[in-house]
Amino acid sequence: MAKPAPITIPTEPIGSIPRPVELIERVTRGDSEDPNLAPLYEDAVRDTIERFEATGSPVVTDGEQRKYHNFCTYCVYGLPNTAPDGFIIPFSDGHTRRLSRLTRGPFRYRRYADCFLDVAMRYAHVPVKQAVISPSALSLMYSERIPGYSREQFIEDLLNEHETEIRRCLKKGAHKVQVDFTESRLAVKIDPSGNLLNSFIDLNNLALSRFSPEERGRIGVHTCPGNDLDSTHSADVDYAELLPSLFELKAKNFYVALAGERDRRHALAIIRKCLKPDHRIFVGVTAPADPRIETPEEVRDGVLEAAEYIPLEQLGTTDDCGFSPFSDDTSTSRDTAFAKIQARVIGTKLAETVLGGQL
Ligand SMILES: [Zn+2]
């Protein structure tokens, strides 16, 4: 009998890796853009990529070492027309994080994420992916009417900046550009009617429709219940309230937190019901908010479980979230993050072997 063809399950990280403690301390003490910090940032990126590659991860990131101060406001941090008193994200342990607020137009990014890619690709020997923030998250910066700068004009400027950022990343050779959409699940918590979520999806679809189907093949969307100080902002929202709308996004890759879900089979059943033929679903097989390091066998079993619901040609694996989306989060060590990533890589390979019938 002919041996079955080996199968491949793509596996990718989400993005962030805890920054080295020395870098966090120096940034806390002073200006994150102090030119004297350049060698520390450079060392952090080099070390992150070296350790990433040592895990065997076929796709790496720069660990967002230079995204100050978080996954969301890196592109607008330091703009003179912003104030710190923007949208508040409440987490389940009682702490909050706050976005910045736009005080006047026009809205422009201060930096595009492809500047991180430039540095990462100098060090990497394998494909590098780049995460960018969604237009919907940044839309929260326009919280009240700004005289002389309408919301419509703001949205047009926002979409242009987001499109520019993605195009720059694609052009520089990003393996994937992942749009971080953590506020999707939070939107259902804030507005259980689903109207806020749907307005976010409409906005993000305006952006995604600017890209060709081929380009969208390299674009993905990440959803999660948040991860900061090992705490979440919307884990209590049922995927049944989120995924049917989320999969209306005109993206082809979805990075869906799953390992930390209370009822994974419930989530998988919803994914099976809603996914479209051109989707690839990267399911989370490690939980960054859980300090315990998963074993490769646990990861393998998670993949096998997911494969009962998702066709193999549409299945991938990922981590549930970045390991420190906010740059000063030290709740997870770099050692733990890389150990979990290694478990994801090895466990996914084990599952490929089982599913390929080669045991
Ligand atoms: Zn996340």
XYZ file of C-alpha atoms and ligand atoms in Angstrom:
360
model
C 0.000 0.000 0.000
C 1.299 3.487 -0.864
C 2.372 5.604 2.043
C -0.019 8.524 2.607
C 1.397 11.920 1.633
C 2.756 13.827 4.629
C 0.539 16.634 5.773
C 1.625 20.069 6.870
C -0.107 22.153 9.497
C 1.209 25.716 9.369
C 2.101 27.197 12.733
C 2.700 30.876 13.495
C 3.128 33.047 16.582
C 0.862 36.010 17.345
C 3.526 38.632 17.991
C 4.800 39.847 21.334
C 7.501 38.326 23.531
C 8.272 39.752 26.992
C 10.976 42.421 26.703
C 14.278 41.926 28.537
C 13.935 43.226 32.099
C 16.783 45.719 31.641
C 15.016 47.266 28.646
C 11.739 47.561 30.562
C 13.522 49.254 33.481
C 15.335 51.725 31.229
C 12.118 52.591 29.348
C 10.264 53.071 32.654
C 12.974 55.419 33.909
C 13.111 57.584 30.819
C 11.989 58.271 27.296
C 11.276 55.169 25.233
C 12.674 57.025 22.198
C 15.969 58.004 23.851
C 18.626 57.310 21.157
C 20.830 55.815 23.899
C 18.361 52.926 24.102
C 18.974 51.957 20.455
C 21.623 49.295 21.258
C 19.322 47.767 23.906
C 16.428 47.534 21.449
C 18.734 46.101 18.803
C 20.055 43.470 21.244
C 16.499 42.621 22.299
C 15.383 42.038 18.698
C 18.500 40.009 17.826
C 18.166 37.837 20.932
C 14.412 37.396 20.395
C 14.854 36.198 16.837
C 17.740 33.886 17.752
C 15.675 32.282 20.508
C 12.575 32.156 18.303
C 14.500 30.310 15.599
C 15.963 27.955 18.211
C 12.424 26.787 19.042
C 12.086 25.546 15.451
C 9.240 27.973 14.763
C 8.972 28.126 10.964
C 7.692 31.731 11.185
C 8.982 34.290 13.690
C 8.361 37.876 14.794
C 10.565 40.533 16.372
C 8.593 39.935 19.582
C 7.341 43.518 19.292
C 10.404 44.581 21.291
C 10.155 48.074 19.875
C 6.398 48.502 19.926
C 6.186 51.067 22.671
C 4.184 50.947 24.656
C 1.770 48.343 23.413
C 0.284 46.486 20.441
C -2.325 49.186 19.905
C -0.895 52.695 20.142
C 2.649 52.072 18.804
C 1.734 53.852 15.560
C 0.473 57.031 17.249
C 2.681 57.126 20.354
C 4.262 60.580 20.703
C 1.901 62.420 18.318
C 1.413 66.035 19.437
C -2.331 65.899 18.687
C -3.139 63.150 21.199
C -3.922 63.112 24.914
C -3.524 60.156 27.290
C -7.149 60.186 28.522
C -8.700 57.932 25.901
C -10.689 54.686 25.898
C -10.295 52.534 29.029
C -9.878 48.749 28.769
C -10.966 47.069 32.023
C -9.362 43.701 32.839
C -10.838 40.913 34.939
C -8.383 41.352 37.832
C -9.486 44.980 38.249
C -6.605 46.774 36.497
C -7.150 48.954 33.454
C -5.219 50.147 30.427
C -5.927 53.349 28.584
C -5.625 54.304 24.913
C -4.818 57.791 23.698
C -7.399 60.292 22.441
C -7.182 62.421 19.312
C -7.413 66.120 20.155
C -7.328 67.605 16.643
C -6.990 66.600 13.009
C -5.576 65.507 10.776
C -5.005 61.931 11.910
C -1.685 60.498 10.740
C 0.426 57.597 11.985
C 3.762 58.568 13.489
C 5.315 55.265 12.487
C 4.305 52.271 10.372
C 5.010 48.722 11.550
C 7.229 47.951 8.574
C 10.011 49.839 10.398
C 10.065 46.903 12.845
C 10.128 44.447 9.976
C 13.245 46.095 8.524
C 15.236 45.294 11.658
C 13.758 41.815 12.169
C 14.488 40.724 8.612
C 18.144 41.700 9.016
C 18.485 38.996 11.676
C 15.975 36.327 10.642
C 16.720 33.242 8.569
C 13.062 32.182 8.334
C 9.909 34.105 7.281
C 8.864 36.993 9.545
C 5.273 38.009 10.164
C 4.137 41.433 11.296
C 1.169 42.368 13.467
C -0.581 45.720 12.988
C -3.413 47.305 14.882
C -6.946 47.291 13.447
C -8.696 50.440 12.216
C -11.526 49.647 14.652
C -9.238 49.879 17.711
C -7.822 53.200 16.542
C -11.331 54.472 15.755
C -11.824 54.617 19.545
C -9.377 57.546 19.569
C -12.042 59.792 18.061
C -14.226 59.801 21.159
C -15.957 63.164 20.836
C -16.562 65.601 17.969
C -13.469 67.557 17.000
C -14.300 71.022 15.610
C -13.131 71.353 11.994
C -12.349 67.626 11.695
C -15.380 65.442 11.121
C -15.596 61.788 12.062
C -16.035 60.958 8.365
C -12.761 62.691 7.511
C -11.082 60.926 10.438
C -12.269 57.525 9.222
C -11.015 58.233 5.696
C -7.593 59.266 7.049
C -7.524 56.230 9.360
C -8.288 53.796 6.537
C -5.624 55.396 4.341
C -3.001 55.100 7.072
C -3.931 51.482 7.832
C -3.832 50.547 4.151
C -0.444 52.239 3.761
C 0.912 50.322 6.755
C -0.243 46.937 5.448
C 1.030 47.647 1.916
C 4.440 48.654 3.267
C 4.649 45.409 5.282
C 3.540 43.256 2.339
C 6.002 44.956 0.017
C 8.885 44.351 2.384
C 8.098 40.645 2.373
C 6.136 40.024 5.563
C 5.107 36.364 5.569
C 1.729 37.498 6.913
C 0.304 40.755 8.133
C -1.912 40.090 11.123
C -4.518 42.650 12.090
C -4.918 42.622 15.887
C -8.642 42.739 16.611
C -8.756 41.981 20.350
C -11.497 44.585 20.754
C -13.882 42.358 18.747
C -14.717 40.200 21.739
C -14.624 43.190 24.081
C -17.153 44.922 21.814
C -19.700 42.178 22.548
C -19.093 42.598 26.249
C -19.599 46.374 26.040
C -22.598 46.116 23.723
C -24.318 42.701 23.891
C -26.697 43.775 21.076
C -23.782 43.190 18.670
C -24.130 46.627 17.083
C -20.683 47.814 18.192
C -19.072 44.588 16.956
C -20.813 44.899 13.611
C -19.745 48.523 13.223
C -16.143 47.414 13.884
C -16.477 44.649 11.308
C -17.936 47.030 8.709
C -15.047 49.432 9.275
C -12.392 46.717 9.041
C -14.041 45.339 5.920
C -13.790 48.769 4.292
C -10.054 48.435 4.850
C -9.795 44.787 3.763
C -11.740 45.424 0.544
C -8.932 47.707 -0.593
C -6.787 44.585 -1.071
C -6.887 41.965 -3.833
C -7.787 38.346 -3.010
C -4.079 37.448 -3.459
C -3.033 40.130 -1.008
C -5.720 39.021 1.432
C -4.150 35.554 1.323
C -1.290 37.123 3.300
C -3.553 39.069 5.638
C -5.035 37.629 8.828
C -7.091 38.723 11.801
C -6.415 37.873 15.451
C -9.168 37.522 18.043
C -8.657 36.848 21.742
C -10.094 37.760 25.153
C -7.085 40.014 25.856
C -3.926 39.153 27.783
C -2.299 41.566 30.193
C -0.751 40.690 33.569
C -2.171 37.191 33.010
C -5.665 38.689 33.002
C -8.332 38.964 30.271
C -10.929 41.579 29.317
C -13.661 39.502 27.681
C -13.178 35.774 28.299
C -16.777 35.538 29.511
C -18.134 36.425 26.047
C -19.356 33.269 24.293
C -17.799 32.627 20.865
C -21.347 32.060 19.611
C -21.821 35.833 19.978
C -18.601 36.667 18.159
C -17.437 34.199 15.526
C -20.450 34.272 13.160
C -19.819 38.012 12.658
C -16.038 37.787 12.810
C -15.891 35.317 9.933
C -17.689 37.890 7.763
C -14.380 39.756 7.624
C -12.814 39.662 4.177
C -9.585 38.131 5.503
C -8.377 34.642 4.703
C -6.464 33.823 7.890
C -7.907 33.860 11.379
C -5.871 33.478 14.575
C -8.354 32.365 17.210
C -7.580 31.939 20.930
C -8.654 28.429 21.919
C -6.281 26.777 24.425
C -7.507 28.950 27.307
C -11.223 28.587 26.463
C -13.420 26.986 29.091
C -15.158 24.747 26.522
C -12.982 24.139 23.492
C -15.350 21.749 21.751
C -18.144 24.321 21.990
C -15.840 26.896 20.356
C -14.745 24.406 17.690
C -18.342 23.520 16.849
C -19.035 27.217 16.212
C -15.911 27.525 14.076
C -17.019 24.503 12.012
C -20.442 26.062 11.486
C -19.191 29.519 10.462
C -15.924 29.047 8.623
C -15.835 29.715 4.876
C -14.073 27.596 2.250
C -11.251 30.097 1.709
C -10.474 30.530 5.421
C -7.476 29.148 7.256
C -8.115 28.939 11.003
C -5.018 29.043 13.219
C -6.250 27.740 16.564
C -4.492 28.651 19.795
C -2.724 25.624 21.318
C -0.829 27.406 24.087
C -2.225 29.861 26.635
C 0.147 32.777 27.374
C -1.962 33.826 30.393
C -1.414 30.410 32.025
C 2.020 30.180 33.701
C 2.109 26.406 33.252
C 4.074 25.296 30.186
C 2.070 22.997 27.942
C 3.668 19.672 26.977
C 4.072 18.852 23.273
C 1.651 15.936 23.825
C -1.020 18.294 25.149
C -0.532 20.508 22.120
C -0.746 17.456 19.845
C -4.022 16.426 21.458
C -5.364 19.967 21.043
C -4.558 19.861 17.329
C -6.143 16.421 16.939
C -9.274 17.709 18.674
C -9.403 20.752 16.367
C -8.931 18.467 13.351
C -12.226 16.762 14.210
C -13.952 20.059 13.403
C -11.768 21.920 10.909
C -10.706 20.404 7.556
C -6.945 19.750 7.600
C -6.303 22.004 4.608
C -7.879 24.851 6.563
C -6.173 24.211 9.905
C -3.166 25.934 11.465
C -1.872 26.475 14.990
C -0.810 29.517 16.963
C -0.518 30.826 20.520
C -3.721 32.171 22.061
C -2.271 35.677 22.147
C 0.978 37.583 22.295
C 3.019 36.919 25.451
C 3.142 40.578 26.509
C 0.997 42.859 24.347
C 1.794 45.707 26.755
C 5.531 46.328 26.881
C 5.913 46.589 30.660
C 4.136 43.293 31.408
C 6.557 40.993 33.257
C 3.990 38.383 34.328
C 5.482 35.902 31.853
C 9.250 35.408 31.511
C 11.028 35.157 28.190
C 12.046 31.588 29.110
C 8.422 30.586 29.666
C 7.300 32.238 26.416
C 9.900 30.399 24.331
C 9.215 27.099 26.121
C 5.522 27.417 25.238
C 6.391 28.278 21.638
C 8.639 25.230 21.436
C 5.789 23.066 22.752
C 3.530 24.530 20.033
C 6.054 23.731 17.312
C 6.848 20.190 18.503
C 3.216 19.386 19.359
C 2.026 20.551 15.943
C 4.637 18.286 14.295
C 3.481 15.351 16.427
C -0.078 15.946 15.279
C 1.047 16.088 11.635
C 2.603 12.656 12.065
C -0.554 11.187 13.607
C -2.871 12.812 11.059
C -0.610 11.776 8.204
C -1.097 8.163 9.306
C 2.631 7.580 9.584
C 2.664 6.018 13.011
Zn -4.439 38.630 21.628
